[in-house]
mmCIF file of C-alpha atoms in Angstrom:
data_model
loop_
_atom_site.group_PDB
_atom_site.id
_atom_site.type_symbol
_atom_site.label_atom_id
_atom_site.label_comp_id
_atom_site.label_asym_id
_atom_site.label_seq_id
_atom_site.Cartn_x
_atom_site.Cartn_y
_atom_site.Cartn_z
ATOM 1 C CA UNK A 1 83.296 74.508 57.107
ATOM 2 C CA UNK A 2 79.918 73.679 59.403
ATOM 3 C CA UNK A 3 78.600 71.261 61.604
ATOM 4 C CA UNK A 4 74.414 69.766 60.836
ATOM 5 C CA UNK A 5 72.617 68.118 63.124
ATOM 6 C CA UNK A 6 71.713 64.685 61.571
ATOM 7 C CA UNK A 7 68.509 64.563 59.114
ATOM 8 C CA UNK A 8 66.293 61.998 57.798
ATOM 9 C CA UNK A 9 68.367 60.384 55.936
ATOM 10 C CA UNK A 10 71.205 59.431 59.372
ATOM 11 C CA UNK A 11 74.832 61.167 58.934
ATOM 12 C CA UNK A 12 75.896 62.419 55.656
ATOM 13 C CA UNK A 13 79.437 60.908 55.185
ATOM 14 C CA UNK A 14 81.473 60.780 51.754
ATOM 15 C CA UNK A 15 81.093 63.319 48.899
ATOM 16 C CA UNK A 16 78.376 64.590 46.918
ATOM 17 C CA UNK A 17 78.829 66.736 43.909
ATOM 18 C CA UNK A 18 81.017 69.782 46.009
ATOM 19 C CA UNK A 19 79.644 68.743 49.387
ATOM 20 C CA UNK A 20 82.155 67.021 51.480
ATOM 21 C CA UNK A 21 80.607 64.806 54.926
ATOM 22 C CA UNK A 22 83.094 63.396 57.972
ATOM 23 C CA UNK A 23 83.030 63.299 61.397
ATOM 24 C CA UNK A 24 85.841 65.085 63.225
ATOM 25 C CA UNK A 25 85.815 64.513 67.692
ATOM 26 C CA UNK A 26 82.735 62.952 67.899
ATOM 27 C CA UNK A 27 80.892 66.249 65.199
ATOM 28 C CA UNK A 28 79.494 65.823 62.108
ATOM 29 C CA UNK A 29 81.018 68.423 59.698
ATOM 30 C CA UNK A 30 80.288 69.736 56.298
ATOM 31 C CA UNK A 31 82.356 71.490 53.287
ATOM 32 C CA UNK A 32 83.239 72.767 50.129
ATOM 33 C CA UNK A 33 85.683 71.040 48.086
ATOM 34 C CA UNK A 34 88.551 73.809 46.856
ATOM 35 C CA UNK A 35 87.735 75.257 44.016
ATOM 36 C CA UNK A 36 90.896 73.988 41.447
ATOM 37 C CA UNK A 37 91.568 75.269 38.450
ATOM 38 C CA UNK A 38 94.236 73.954 35.808
ATOM 39 C CA UNK A 39 94.130 77.532 33.831
ATOM 40 C CA UNK A 40 97.652 79.158 33.738
ATOM 41 C CA UNK A 41 97.395 82.584 34.765
ATOM 42 C CA UNK A 42 97.759 85.640 31.649
ATOM 43 C CA UNK A 43 101.118 87.740 31.739
ATOM 44 C CA UNK A 44 98.579 90.688 32.938
ATOM 45 C CA UNK A 45 97.427 88.508 35.620
ATOM 46 C CA UNK A 46 100.644 87.900 36.601
ATOM 47 C CA UNK A 47 102.181 91.011 36.218
ATOM 48 C CA UNK A 48 99.636 92.516 38.249
ATOM 49 C CA UNK A 49 100.291 89.521 40.767
ATOM 50 C CA UNK A 50 104.066 90.853 40.954
ATOM 51 C CA UNK A 51 103.141 95.213 41.328
ATOM 52 C CA UNK A 52 100.810 94.106 44.241
ATOM 53 C CA UNK A 53 103.456 91.951 46.143
ATOM 54 C CA UNK A 54 106.201 94.698 45.410
ATOM 55 C CA UNK A 55 103.601 97.572 45.858
ATOM 56 C CA UNK A 56 102.880 95.748 50.205
ATOM 57 C CA UNK A 57 106.537 95.138 50.197
ATOM 58 C CA UNK A 58 107.309 98.111 50.293
ATOM 59 C CA UNK A 59 104.412 100.094 52.050
ATOM 60 C CA UNK A 60 104.273 97.931 54.745
ATOM 61 C CA UNK A 61 107.698 99.459 56.931
ATOM 62 C CA UNK A 62 105.397 102.783 56.777
ATOM 63 C CA UNK A 63 102.061 101.286 57.980
ATOM 64 C CA UNK A 64 102.536 104.689 60.121
ATOM 65 C CA UNK A 65 103.186 107.024 58.724
ATOM 66 C CA UNK A 66 100.518 105.758 54.703
ATOM 67 C CA UNK A 67 97.893 105.087 58.202
ATOM 68 C CA UNK A 68 97.952 108.970 58.438
ATOM 69 C CA UNK A 69 98.486 109.925 55.453
ATOM 70 C CA UNK A 70 95.713 108.277 53.704
ATOM 71 C CA UNK A 71 93.305 108.455 56.616
ATOM 72 C CA UNK A 72 91.212 110.790 55.326
ATOM 73 C CA UNK A 73 91.869 110.522 50.714
ATOM 74 C CA UNK A 74 88.520 108.198 49.979
ATOM 75 C CA UNK A 75 86.040 107.004 52.394
ATOM 76 C CA UNK A 76 85.423 103.993 50.875
ATOM 77 C CA UNK A 77 88.954 102.146 51.458
ATOM 78 C CA UNK A 78 91.478 101.719 54.894
ATOM 79 C CA UNK A 79 94.341 104.520 54.120
ATOM 80 C CA UNK A 80 96.543 101.194 52.813
ATOM 81 C CA UNK A 81 94.474 100.337 50.587
ATOM 82 C CA UNK A 82 94.555 103.813 49.835
ATOM 83 C CA UNK A 83 97.753 104.118 49.332
ATOM 84 C CA UNK A 84 98.359 100.964 47.388
ATOM 85 C CA UNK A 85 96.385 102.222 44.696
ATOM 86 C CA UNK A 86 98.167 105.047 44.322
ATOM 87 C CA UNK A 87 101.656 103.482 44.414
ATOM 88 C CA UNK A 88 100.161 100.997 42.076
ATOM 89 C CA UNK A 89 99.009 103.512 39.660
ATOM 90 C CA UNK A 90 101.091 106.253 39.099
ATOM 91 C CA UNK A 91 104.851 105.310 40.722
ATOM 92 C CA UNK A 92 105.583 101.700 40.446
ATOM 93 C CA UNK A 93 107.372 101.852 36.575
ATOM 94 C CA UNK A 94 108.758 99.534 34.521
ATOM 95 C CA UNK A 95 107.666 96.254 32.366
ATOM 96 C CA UNK A 96 106.880 92.840 34.314
ATOM 97 C CA UNK A 97 109.050 91.602 35.541
ATOM 98 C CA UNK A 98 111.357 94.425 35.930
ATOM 99 C CA UNK A 99 109.127 96.420 37.977
ATOM 100 C CA UNK A 100 110.908 99.870 40.299
ATOM 101 C CA UNK A 101 109.031 102.364 43.478
ATOM 102 C CA UNK A 102 109.885 105.749 41.190
ATOM 103 C CA UNK A 103 110.805 107.616 44.119
ATOM 104 C CA UNK A 104 110.951 110.828 42.222
ATOM 105 C CA UNK A 105 107.292 110.579 42.383
ATOM 106 C CA UNK A 106 106.545 108.832 45.433
ATOM 107 C CA UNK A 107 102.796 110.772 47.883
ATOM 108 C CA UNK A 108 102.898 109.490 51.318
ATOM 109 C CA UNK A 109 100.169 111.424 52.303
ATOM 110 C CA UNK A 110 97.132 113.538 50.563
ATOM 111 C CA UNK A 111 94.962 115.800 52.774
ATOM 112 C CA UNK A 112 93.582 119.512 51.903
ATOM 113 C CA UNK A 113 95.724 121.010 55.172
ATOM 114 C CA UNK A 114 98.747 123.832 54.113
ATOM 115 C CA UNK A 115 101.572 122.289 53.073
ATOM 116 C CA UNK A 116 105.193 122.761 52.806
ATOM 117 C CA UNK A 117 106.910 125.986 52.016
ATOM 118 C CA UNK A 118 110.455 125.876 50.444
ATOM 119 C CA UNK A 119 111.624 122.855 51.684
ATOM 120 C CA UNK A 120 115.119 121.621 51.415
ATOM 121 C CA UNK A 121 117.500 119.091 52.955
ATOM 122 C CA UNK A 122 121.079 118.239 53.568
ATOM 123 C CA UNK A 123 123.520 115.174 55.175
ATOM 124 C CA UNK A 124 124.663 115.938 58.070
ATOM 125 C CA UNK A 125 126.017 112.270 59.548
ATOM 126 C CA UNK A 126 123.747 109.795 60.204
ATOM 127 C CA UNK A 127 121.086 112.990 60.105
ATOM 128 C CA UNK A 128 119.911 114.517 57.194
ATOM 129 C CA UNK A 129 118.092 118.036 58.109
ATOM 130 C CA UNK A 130 115.027 119.491 57.236
ATOM 131 C CA UNK A 131 114.368 122.853 56.195
ATOM 132 C CA UNK A 132 111.186 124.963 55.265
ATOM 133 C CA UNK A 133 110.399 128.695 54.992
ATOM 134 C CA UNK A 134 107.260 129.428 57.977
ATOM 135 C CA UNK A 135 105.360 133.280 57.861
ATOM 136 C CA UNK A 136 104.003 133.680 61.023
ATOM 137 C CA UNK A 137 101.469 136.538 59.477
ATOM 138 C CA UNK A 138 100.509 133.351 56.750
ATOM 139 C CA UNK A 139 101.347 131.032 59.181
ATOM 140 C CA UNK A 140 100.461 131.465 62.635
ATOM 141 C CA UNK A 141 97.161 129.241 62.753
ATOM 142 C CA UNK A 142 99.186 126.031 61.491
ATOM 143 C CA UNK A 143 101.622 126.733 63.592
ATOM 144 C CA UNK A 144 101.025 123.758 65.542
ATOM 145 C CA UNK A 145 100.919 121.578 62.959
ATOM 146 C CA UNK A 146 103.047 118.001 63.407
ATOM 147 C CA UNK A 147 105.785 117.264 60.810
ATOM 148 C CA UNK A 148 105.538 113.684 58.945
ATOM 149 C CA UNK A 149 109.463 112.327 57.850
ATOM 150 C CA UNK A 150 110.666 110.251 56.165
ATOM 151 C CA UNK A 151 113.647 109.210 54.480
ATOM 152 C CA UNK A 152 114.535 106.112 51.600
ATOM 153 C CA UNK A 153 117.222 104.683 49.799
ATOM 154 C CA UNK A 154 116.161 101.739 46.737
ATOM 155 C CA UNK A 155 116.743 98.519 48.601
ATOM 156 C CA UNK A 156 116.998 99.729 52.590
ATOM 157 C CA UNK A 157 114.672 100.500 55.671
ATOM 158 C CA UNK A 158 113.109 103.456 55.688
ATOM 159 C CA UNK A 159 113.099 106.052 58.662
ATOM 160 C CA UNK A 160 110.350 108.322 60.273
ATOM 161 C CA UNK A 161 109.510 110.381 62.410
ATOM 162 C CA UNK A 162 105.535 111.314 63.419
ATOM 163 C CA UNK A 163 105.091 115.006 65.312
ATOM 164 C CA UNK A 164 108.724 115.344 67.043
ATOM 165 C CA UNK A 165 108.403 119.048 65.878
ATOM 166 C CA UNK A 166 105.457 121.255 64.890
ATOM 167 C CA UNK A 167 105.104 123.658 61.690
ATOM 168 C CA UNK A 168 106.964 126.544 63.392
ATOM 169 C CA UNK A 169 110.224 125.094 63.828
ATOM 170 C CA UNK A 170 110.560 125.215 60.045
ATOM 171 C CA UNK A 171 113.670 123.039 60.729
ATOM 172 C CA UNK A 172 113.835 119.623 62.033
ATOM 173 C CA UNK A 173 116.272 116.265 61.482
ATOM 174 C CA UNK A 174 116.266 113.041 61.621
ATOM 175 C CA UNK A 175 118.186 109.264 61.118
ATOM 176 C CA UNK A 176 118.996 108.823 57.754
ATOM 177 C CA UNK A 177 118.570 105.000 56.618
ATOM 178 C CA UNK A 178 121.140 102.449 57.378
ATOM 179 C CA UNK A 179 122.859 102.084 54.128
ATOM 180 C CA UNK A 180 126.233 102.663 52.864
ATOM 181 C CA UNK A 181 128.157 105.943 52.226
ATOM 182 C CA UNK A 182 127.176 106.731 48.636
ATOM 183 C CA UNK A 183 123.939 106.029 48.959
ATOM 184 C CA UNK A 184 120.927 108.194 47.261
ATOM 185 C CA UNK A 185 118.438 109.075 49.637
ATOM 186 C CA UNK A 186 115.018 110.504 49.274
ATOM 187 C CA UNK A 187 113.694 112.877 51.091
ATOM 188 C CA UNK A 188 109.267 113.643 51.421
ATOM 189 C CA UNK A 189 107.553 116.479 54.019
ATOM 190 C CA UNK A 190 104.082 116.935 55.110
ATOM 191 C CA UNK A 191 101.876 117.855 58.023
ATOM 192 C CA UNK A 192 99.891 116.359 60.465
ATOM 193 C CA UNK A 193 96.550 118.377 62.450
ATOM 194 C CA UNK A 194 97.940 116.818 65.590
ATOM 195 C CA UNK A 195 94.337 116.161 66.336
ATOM 196 C CA UNK A 196 90.881 114.277 65.775
ATOM 197 C CA UNK A 197 91.059 115.690 62.937
ATOM 198 C CA UNK A 198 93.910 114.680 61.720
ATOM 199 C CA UNK A 199 93.597 116.145 58.596
ATOM 200 C CA UNK A 200 97.458 116.132 56.654
ATOM 201 C CA UNK A 201 98.887 117.909 53.538
ATOM 202 C CA UNK A 202 100.154 116.182 50.771
ATOM 203 C CA UNK A 203 103.477 114.954 50.898
ATOM 204 C CA UNK A 204 106.869 116.416 49.189
ATOM 205 C CA UNK A 205 109.624 115.473 47.330
ATOM 206 C CA UNK A 206 112.215 118.279 49.562
ATOM 207 C CA UNK A 207 114.682 116.630 47.499
ATOM 208 C CA UNK A 208 117.636 113.780 47.601
ATOM 209 C CA UNK A 209 120.502 114.070 49.930
ATOM 210 C CA UNK A 210 124.073 110.936 49.450
ATOM 211 C CA UNK A 211 125.245 109.241 52.935
ATOM 212 C CA UNK A 212 128.612 110.253 53.773
#
């Protein structure tokens, strides 16, 4: 929509082609007609839209993790778009309309920072405890890397922590999702250089636990 100054033929009111002229609070206004289409969406278009909706809904509660985990992944894309692309191409499975996220293949961070070594997880009450191997001889330069932890149960709001522990701790814990006993929880770990480089490691699926 735009305003215009009265021309040689006076004010323009009504429709000419795809343009509509009108008055709003004494101001002359022009706007284009909406582009309506009677074409029915193809199955391929419907499938893409369904997959896009699922990816958007899945990633929304993980936004802070994605913003860090995909920050340096693609200079031409925002972290959110890079994560969306990864999820839609490699992680969402099934046939339209029955799509689902394969949590075993989920990637939450992509980067060149040294990754985790021998991660393990176990449930402990309302928490999941992560452990990993820290070798002071080879990991000294990475000792202050922050730890990214994520726990996801299908159909429930995920939990995550960013930088509450460092690599040299060798262990960290976080809350399990608020889900019923017996629910399977997928657990992920990555490391991040907590400085202005924002370097991260590839995330790793550390295993699953059952909510007690």
